[in-house]
Amino acid sequence: MEDTFTNDNNMPLTLVVEDNQDVKEYLIACLGSKYQLAFAENGTEGIEKAIQLIPDLIISDVMMPEKDGFELTESSNSYCYF
């Protein structure tokens, strides 16, 4: 699977942090027409991509190798400024 699935660069960017291929394909089918989708395989990669891409939305699995979804959320609080 490609790192990014997009139809139009003017659509909002969603980062999907998911290690299951079937779930990724399902999310592409559901969201691919309304969002640019970027993918990360685990929480560590998700943090790096979130900092690099600054997505509008992040969808994350909870149970993943390296850093899980909870650790991803905790560490992203360090980078978010409201």
Tab-separated table of C-alpha atoms in Angstrom:
chain	number	residue	atom	x	y	z
A	1	MET	CA	0.000	0.000	0.000
A	2	GLU	CA	1.175	3.472	-0.747
A	3	ASP	CA	2.197	5.802	2.038
A	4	THR	CA	-0.438	8.347	0.990
A	5	PHE	CA	-3.760	7.844	-0.752
A	6	THR	CA	-5.182	11.026	-2.215
A	7	ASN	CA	-7.577	12.183	-4.878
A	8	ASP	CA	-7.278	15.933	-4.368
A	9	ASN	CA	-4.749	18.020	-2.458
A	10	ASN	CA	-7.501	20.497	-1.516
A	11	MET	CA	-9.217	17.926	0.715
A	12	PRO	CA	-8.491	17.794	4.474
A	13	LEU	CA	-5.547	15.567	5.422
A	14	THR	CA	-6.196	12.598	7.701
A	15	LEU	CA	-3.360	10.561	9.193
A	16	VAL	CA	-4.357	6.923	9.766
A	17	VAL	CA	-2.140	5.091	12.254
A	18	GLU	CA	-3.033	1.439	11.700
A	19	ASP	CA	-1.095	-1.786	11.220
A	20	ASN	CA	-3.914	-3.948	9.799
A	21	GLN	CA	-4.099	-3.971	5.995
A	22	ASP	CA	-7.825	-4.845	5.882
A	23	VAL	CA	-8.711	-1.922	8.143
A	24	LYS	CA	-6.604	0.428	5.997
A	25	GLU	CA	-8.421	-0.707	2.850
A	26	TYR	CA	-11.777	-0.239	4.598
A	27	LEU	CA	-10.839	3.313	5.633
A	28	ILE	CA	-9.750	4.114	2.081
A	29	ALA	CA	-13.130	2.896	0.823
A	30	CYS	CA	-15.015	4.946	3.433
A	31	LEU	CA	-12.939	8.126	3.561
A	32	GLY	CA	-10.909	8.245	0.357
A	33	SER	CA	-13.387	10.376	-1.550
A	34	LYS	CA	-13.549	13.108	1.108
A	35	TYR	CA	-10.056	13.145	2.648
A	36	GLN	CA	-6.413	12.885	1.683
A	37	LEU	CA	-5.166	9.865	3.625
A	38	ALA	CA	-1.640	9.360	4.913
A	39	PHE	CA	-0.672	6.171	6.719
A	40	ALA	CA	1.655	5.135	9.525
A	41	GLU	CA	2.216	1.553	10.704
A	42	ASN	CA	2.656	2.233	14.444
A	43	GLY	CA	2.591	4.977	17.050
A	44	THR	CA	6.259	5.876	16.661
A	45	GLU	CA	5.879	6.405	12.928
A	46	GLY	CA	2.543	8.141	13.572
A	47	ILE	CA	4.180	10.737	15.819
A	48	GLU	CA	6.878	11.429	13.228
A	49	LYS	CA	4.332	11.790	10.415
A	50	ALA	CA	2.018	13.966	12.514
A	51	ILE	CA	4.872	16.393	13.178
A	52	GLN	CA	5.935	16.324	9.526
A	53	LEU	CA	2.489	16.541	7.877
A	54	ILE	CA	0.406	18.399	10.487
A	55	PRO	CA	-2.835	16.577	9.559
A	56	ASP	CA	-6.334	17.934	10.144
A	57	LEU	CA	-7.403	14.644	11.759
A	58	ILE	CA	-5.644	11.569	13.173
A	59	ILE	CA	-7.340	8.166	13.343
A	60	SER	CA	-5.390	5.642	15.395
A	61	ASP	CA	-5.594	2.006	16.321
A	62	VAL	CA	-5.126	1.338	20.033
A	63	MET	CA	-3.193	-1.941	19.925
A	64	MET	CA	-0.050	-1.593	17.768
A	65	PRO	CA	3.627	-2.506	18.001
A	66	GLU	CA	6.216	-0.031	19.349
A	67	LYS	CA	3.903	2.735	20.665
A	68	ASP	CA	0.199	2.035	21.013
A	69	GLY	CA	-2.624	4.502	20.383
A	70	PHE	CA	-2.625	5.727	23.987
A	71	GLU	CA	1.106	6.516	23.870
A	72	LEU	CA	0.573	8.247	20.526
A	73	THR	CA	-2.107	10.453	22.057
A	74	GLU	CA	-0.003	11.218	25.143
A	75	SER	CA	3.026	12.238	23.130
A	76	SER	CA	0.984	14.297	20.690
A	77	ASN	CA	-0.152	16.460	23.617
A	78	SER	CA	3.463	17.622	23.868
A	79	TYR	CA	3.314	18.930	20.297
A	80	CYS	CA	-0.163	20.436	20.255
A	81	TYR	CA	-0.638	24.075	21.114
A	82	PHE	CA	-4.143	25.438	21.430
